[in-house]
XYZ file of C-alpha atoms in Angstrom:
367
model
C -0.032 -0.013 0.122
C 1.304 3.498 -0.981
C -1.346 5.302 0.301
C -0.587 6.963 3.885
C -3.329 7.343 6.221
C -2.627 10.165 8.682
C -4.524 10.631 11.866
C -4.864 14.516 11.401
C -6.515 14.267 8.067
C -8.797 11.271 9.289
C -11.099 13.678 11.360
C -11.966 15.754 8.330
C -13.292 12.557 6.212
C -14.720 10.530 9.045
C -18.496 10.444 9.482
C -20.184 12.625 12.260
C -22.332 9.859 13.868
C -21.069 7.597 16.530
C -19.841 4.076 15.120
C -19.251 0.725 16.278
C -15.940 -1.079 15.161
C -16.378 -4.536 15.170
C -12.919 -5.821 14.100
C -9.978 -4.220 15.573
C -6.713 -6.261 15.999
C -4.581 -5.298 19.263
C -1.081 -6.590 19.021
C 1.412 -7.373 21.730
C 4.451 -4.956 22.153
C 6.817 -7.723 22.892
C 7.069 -11.567 22.727
C 6.995 -11.944 26.502
C 4.128 -9.423 27.279
C 1.787 -12.317 28.098
C 4.311 -13.711 30.625
C 2.647 -11.830 33.786
C -0.472 -13.710 33.114
C 1.180 -17.006 32.592
C 2.421 -19.608 35.126
C 6.115 -19.899 35.197
C 5.786 -23.321 33.629
C 4.584 -22.195 30.549
C 6.989 -19.144 30.241
C 9.764 -21.601 30.396
C 8.125 -23.918 27.950
C 7.874 -21.023 25.403
C 11.451 -19.847 25.907
C 12.766 -23.427 25.599
C 10.492 -25.089 23.124
C 8.361 -22.233 21.360
C 4.721 -23.097 19.982
C 4.223 -26.226 17.948
C 1.418 -25.468 15.425
C -0.742 -27.588 13.424
C 0.410 -25.701 10.548
C 3.791 -26.709 9.025
C 5.071 -23.077 9.187
C 6.141 -22.278 12.868
C 5.690 -18.559 13.223
C 4.144 -15.801 10.843
C 2.112 -15.410 7.787
C 2.962 -17.764 4.829
C 3.206 -14.731 2.173
C 5.565 -11.844 2.323
C 2.802 -9.416 1.626
C 1.258 -10.289 5.029
C 4.249 -8.796 6.695
C 4.721 -6.955 8.889
C 1.698 -7.835 10.786
C -0.436 -7.199 7.374
C -0.622 -3.650 8.586
C -0.861 0.077 7.309
C 2.556 1.548 6.956
C 1.531 4.632 8.960
C 0.455 2.327 12.053
C 3.763 1.928 13.686
C 3.409 3.381 17.050
C 5.744 6.484 17.777
C 6.926 4.812 20.959
C 7.895 1.472 19.130
C 6.295 -1.698 19.065
C 4.266 -3.528 16.156
C 1.293 -1.969 14.550
C -1.804 -2.211 16.995
C 0.260 -2.616 20.085
C -0.221 1.065 21.334
C -3.373 2.016 23.176
C -2.719 5.668 22.822
C -1.851 5.552 19.162
C -4.977 3.573 18.580
C -6.903 6.231 20.207
C -5.296 9.096 18.315
C -5.522 7.168 15.146
C -8.623 5.281 15.213
C -11.020 5.586 18.266
C -11.105 9.504 18.671
C -11.119 10.664 14.791
C -13.725 8.163 13.730
C -16.019 8.523 17.016
C -15.794 5.087 17.730
C -18.132 4.436 20.573
C -17.765 0.569 20.433
C -14.652 -1.201 19.533
C -14.486 -5.063 19.523
C -11.019 -6.481 20.082
C -10.297 -9.616 18.020
C -6.783 -10.812 18.829
C -4.867 -12.860 16.416
C -1.721 -14.767 16.560
C -3.096 -16.439 19.904
C -2.867 -19.860 21.154
C -5.484 -21.203 18.670
C -4.171 -24.054 16.376
C -1.447 -25.328 18.574
C -0.666 -29.196 19.076
C -0.098 -28.728 22.825
C -3.568 -28.219 24.062
C -2.453 -27.291 27.671
C -0.254 -24.855 26.101
C -2.976 -23.454 23.926
C -5.184 -23.087 26.892
C -2.694 -21.332 28.837
C -1.760 -18.795 26.063
C -5.410 -18.035 25.374
C -6.364 -17.553 28.979
C -3.251 -15.166 29.259
C -4.627 -13.074 26.240
C -7.998 -12.771 27.911
C -6.506 -11.219 31.025
C -4.091 -9.140 28.768
C -6.938 -7.766 27.026
C -8.633 -6.344 30.355
C -5.081 -5.284 31.685
C -3.850 -3.575 28.612
C -7.021 -2.467 26.783
C -10.477 -2.506 27.995
C -9.780 -1.510 31.738
C -8.095 1.707 30.219
C -10.628 2.681 27.581
C -14.347 1.671 28.115
C -15.186 2.060 24.456
C -13.171 -1.195 23.909
C -14.663 -4.684 24.588
C -12.887 -8.028 24.408
C -13.289 -11.251 22.769
C -12.782 -14.631 24.713
C -10.107 -16.285 22.820
C -10.306 -20.008 23.363
C -8.037 -22.972 22.791
C -10.536 -24.182 20.069
C -9.215 -27.739 19.252
C -10.015 -28.824 22.881
C -13.783 -28.213 23.070
C -14.094 -29.342 26.795
C -11.287 -26.830 27.921
C -12.377 -23.859 25.900
C -16.097 -24.203 27.206
C -14.432 -23.857 30.796
C -12.601 -20.874 29.936
C -15.818 -19.385 28.407
C -17.862 -20.229 31.700
C -14.922 -18.678 33.549
C -15.466 -15.397 31.906
C -19.167 -15.377 32.055
C -20.783 -12.244 33.297
C -17.708 -10.007 32.757
C -18.602 -6.762 31.010
C -15.245 -6.749 29.578
C -16.068 -9.444 26.841
C -18.724 -9.231 24.254
C -18.099 -12.397 22.296
C -16.208 -15.838 22.017
C -13.495 -15.769 19.159
C -12.827 -18.757 16.789
C -11.002 -18.782 13.554
C -12.418 -20.232 10.233
C -9.414 -22.802 9.537
C -9.348 -25.519 11.868
C -8.549 -29.154 12.028
C -12.089 -29.991 11.045
C -14.909 -27.896 9.903
C -16.610 -26.073 12.648
C -19.781 -27.822 12.671
C -18.068 -31.053 13.976
C -19.191 -32.224 17.336
C -15.814 -31.693 18.893
C -16.418 -27.955 18.749
C -20.014 -28.335 20.293
C -18.939 -27.878 23.982
C -17.983 -24.217 22.700
C -21.221 -23.471 21.314
C -23.006 -25.015 24.334
C -20.958 -22.467 26.639
C -21.642 -19.506 24.531
C -25.151 -20.079 24.481
C -25.249 -20.614 28.094
C -23.699 -17.507 29.147
C -25.469 -15.465 26.401
C -22.407 -14.308 24.154
C -22.408 -14.702 20.248
C -19.401 -16.576 18.745
C -17.401 -14.742 16.171
C -15.590 -16.719 13.433
C -12.914 -14.734 11.982
C -10.957 -15.465 8.795
C -7.484 -17.119 8.924
C -6.453 -19.698 11.259
C -3.789 -22.542 10.704
C -5.260 -26.150 11.445
C -2.749 -27.972 9.254
C -4.664 -27.944 6.115
C -3.967 -26.093 2.845
C -5.153 -22.302 2.597
C -7.808 -23.285 -0.227
C -10.060 -26.034 -0.462
C -8.104 -27.420 -3.475
C -4.568 -27.137 -2.151
C -1.879 -24.375 -1.643
C -2.150 -21.258 -3.872
C 0.866 -19.379 -5.507
C -0.176 -15.997 -4.753
C -1.031 -14.117 -1.659
C -4.302 -12.729 -3.674
C -5.506 -16.430 -3.671
C -5.358 -16.639 0.028
C -7.351 -13.506 0.317
C -10.086 -14.396 -1.938
C -10.075 -17.798 -0.381
C -11.085 -16.390 3.113
C -14.803 -16.230 1.564
C -14.356 -19.908 0.430
C -13.352 -21.056 3.865
C -16.078 -19.043 5.565
C -18.508 -20.771 3.349
C -17.348 -24.197 4.296
C -17.485 -23.213 7.817
C -21.231 -21.983 7.553
C -22.430 -25.046 5.634
C -20.954 -27.248 8.287
C -22.612 -25.277 10.937
C -25.906 -25.609 9.393
C -25.763 -29.100 8.045
C -24.249 -30.572 11.239
C -27.290 -29.147 13.098
C -25.480 -26.711 15.251
C -28.247 -24.340 15.295
C -30.960 -26.881 15.700
C -29.086 -28.128 18.665
C -28.419 -24.639 20.065
C -31.359 -22.689 18.998
C -30.207 -19.460 20.978
C -26.561 -19.476 19.428
C -25.727 -16.398 17.559
C -22.755 -16.082 15.231
C -20.593 -13.398 13.477
C -18.860 -14.134 10.264
C -15.763 -11.778 10.454
C -13.564 -10.450 7.538
C -14.775 -12.759 4.929
C -17.151 -10.558 2.998
C -20.943 -11.224 2.885
C -21.734 -11.139 -0.972
C -21.492 -14.764 -1.211
C -24.121 -15.400 1.528
C -27.169 -15.541 -0.716
C -25.695 -17.637 -3.529
C -24.423 -20.123 -0.834
C -27.917 -20.141 0.793
C -29.640 -20.707 -2.577
C -27.526 -23.629 -3.362
C -27.861 -25.296 -0.145
C -31.624 -24.887 -0.149
C -31.820 -26.452 -3.562
C -29.910 -29.399 -2.596
C -31.773 -29.780 0.635
C -34.762 -30.390 -1.412
C -33.600 -33.588 -2.732
C -31.219 -34.820 0.042
C -33.128 -33.734 3.217
C -33.430 -37.349 4.095
C -29.640 -37.303 4.708
C -30.092 -34.570 7.331
C -33.271 -35.416 9.115
C -32.215 -33.408 12.254
C -32.854 -30.261 10.127
C -36.338 -28.939 10.697
C -36.067 -25.948 8.655
C -34.468 -25.057 5.352
C -30.783 -23.935 5.348
C -31.320 -20.591 4.558
C -33.753 -20.025 7.497
C -31.033 -21.013 9.808
C -28.453 -18.629 8.151
C -30.882 -15.687 8.428
C -31.936 -16.454 12.046
C -28.310 -17.068 13.396
C -25.879 -15.254 11.484
C -24.502 -11.542 11.521
C -21.558 -10.410 9.122
C -19.086 -7.700 9.669
C -18.445 -5.509 6.636
C -14.754 -5.446 6.238
C -13.775 -6.236 3.345
C -16.710 -4.151 2.131
C -18.499 -5.493 -1.016
C -17.824 -3.143 -3.925
C -19.935 -4.088 -7.152
C -19.850 -2.359 -10.136
C -23.564 -1.402 -9.849
C -24.911 0.110 -6.533
C -28.161 -1.858 -6.734
C -26.490 -5.087 -6.706
C -25.063 -4.094 -3.384
C -28.342 -3.104 -1.980
C -30.027 -6.241 -3.412
C -27.512 -8.382 -1.642
C -28.040 -6.397 1.853
C -31.820 -6.564 1.312
C -31.493 -10.504 1.149
C -29.148 -10.554 4.157
C -31.096 -7.829 6.253
C -29.806 -4.472 7.061
C -30.150 -5.592 10.694
C -27.449 -8.172 10.293
C -24.697 -6.042 9.204
C -21.901 -4.842 11.663
C -19.357 -2.309 10.490
C -15.679 -3.099 10.825
C -12.506 -1.097 9.845
C -9.853 -4.129 10.409
C -7.445 -1.776 11.983
C -4.566 -1.559 11.882
C -4.437 -3.994 8.656
C -3.399 -2.364 5.299
C -6.990 -3.225 3.716
C -8.541 -0.821 6.455
C -12.164 0.499 5.596
C -12.525 4.191 6.003
C -16.042 4.763 7.741
C -16.974 7.665 5.654
C -16.235 5.988 2.507
C -17.901 2.467 2.914
C -21.690 3.124 2.198
C -22.608 4.460 -1.067
C -25.168 7.080 -1.327
C -28.827 6.171 -1.226
C -28.950 4.442 2.381
C -31.976 5.498 4.552
C -30.994 7.146 7.983
C -32.426 4.388 9.896
C -30.427 1.717 7.952
C -27.314 3.931 8.155
C -27.719 4.096 11.887
C -28.248 0.500 12.348
C -25.393 -0.489 10.224
C -22.959 1.996 12.040
C -23.933 1.378 15.487
C -27.354 0.127 16.428
C -26.994 -3.468 15.139
C -23.609 -4.016 17.180
C -25.001 -2.472 20.133
C -28.211 -4.755 20.148
C -26.199 -7.918 19.316
C -23.553 -7.294 22.069
C -26.015 -6.063 24.393
C -24.410 -2.500 24.837
C -26.654 0.329 25.782
């Protein structure tokens, strides 16, 4: 990205209304920043052995374009550290100029996707404590996501229940690429616990479960991985619906994060069409797949769809529902969505308010 985003110019282009940003990525200033929240055993383990991931690459994204931290070139904090690691700079560059009333933190590069499940649980729990200590306790606009060791459903459920009733958290966070599709029963304890404590489950793009980054193998180019986020989320959503997750957990709410939403109608149409002929294979489903999707799924808008014709965007949103979209910037990543430039002309004031703030407040229970 050659474009430079400067906080002093952001205020002049930002919308006037308060907004919710439902995908902010906080980063750790150093590798040992989590140590105060971890037992000595795990501090020593990380120093001696590091993290053994399901994925073949030990650390970092598999494509150079995703470095450093897949972030904007202007997002380096003046006091040092990686992009997204400074609260004061995040306030200056994002929260204040864009009038962010609610910011949802989605920590990446966590303990998810590690082979050592005890280590994964320790890192995830430390990240949850770290979110409070460094972020949510210091800026009440920010809310955390409960990060869990996703491949160990029982332990993950215990971490969720441990955080029950804590106002610092507004959702449970999973990633889209796992050892198996997320509808599989190994993950059901997570959904049971999330439904029990009344929090939605966010499924963010990325993750390393040991499988190729696309459904048909390893791609040659970074752009293929970026496009593949939508393909992966389609697999996740089809699995959740067809395995009966929403039938088993009727109050469960889920958010599809950072994989677009333009593909939702076509996926639902295809599922419904095949359901007509193959419903005997999935007798546990009591309704059409599209009905589960419409009742249980919310969508963050980054990367915002940008078709050539504005009416195509509006038609897609009408199918999904204006009440199901959550605005997100993806700060501090390089494909950041500028709040004032996301919606085209022609949106009603009621839909605009719901899009930028109302939907998120209602979903996350923020008054």
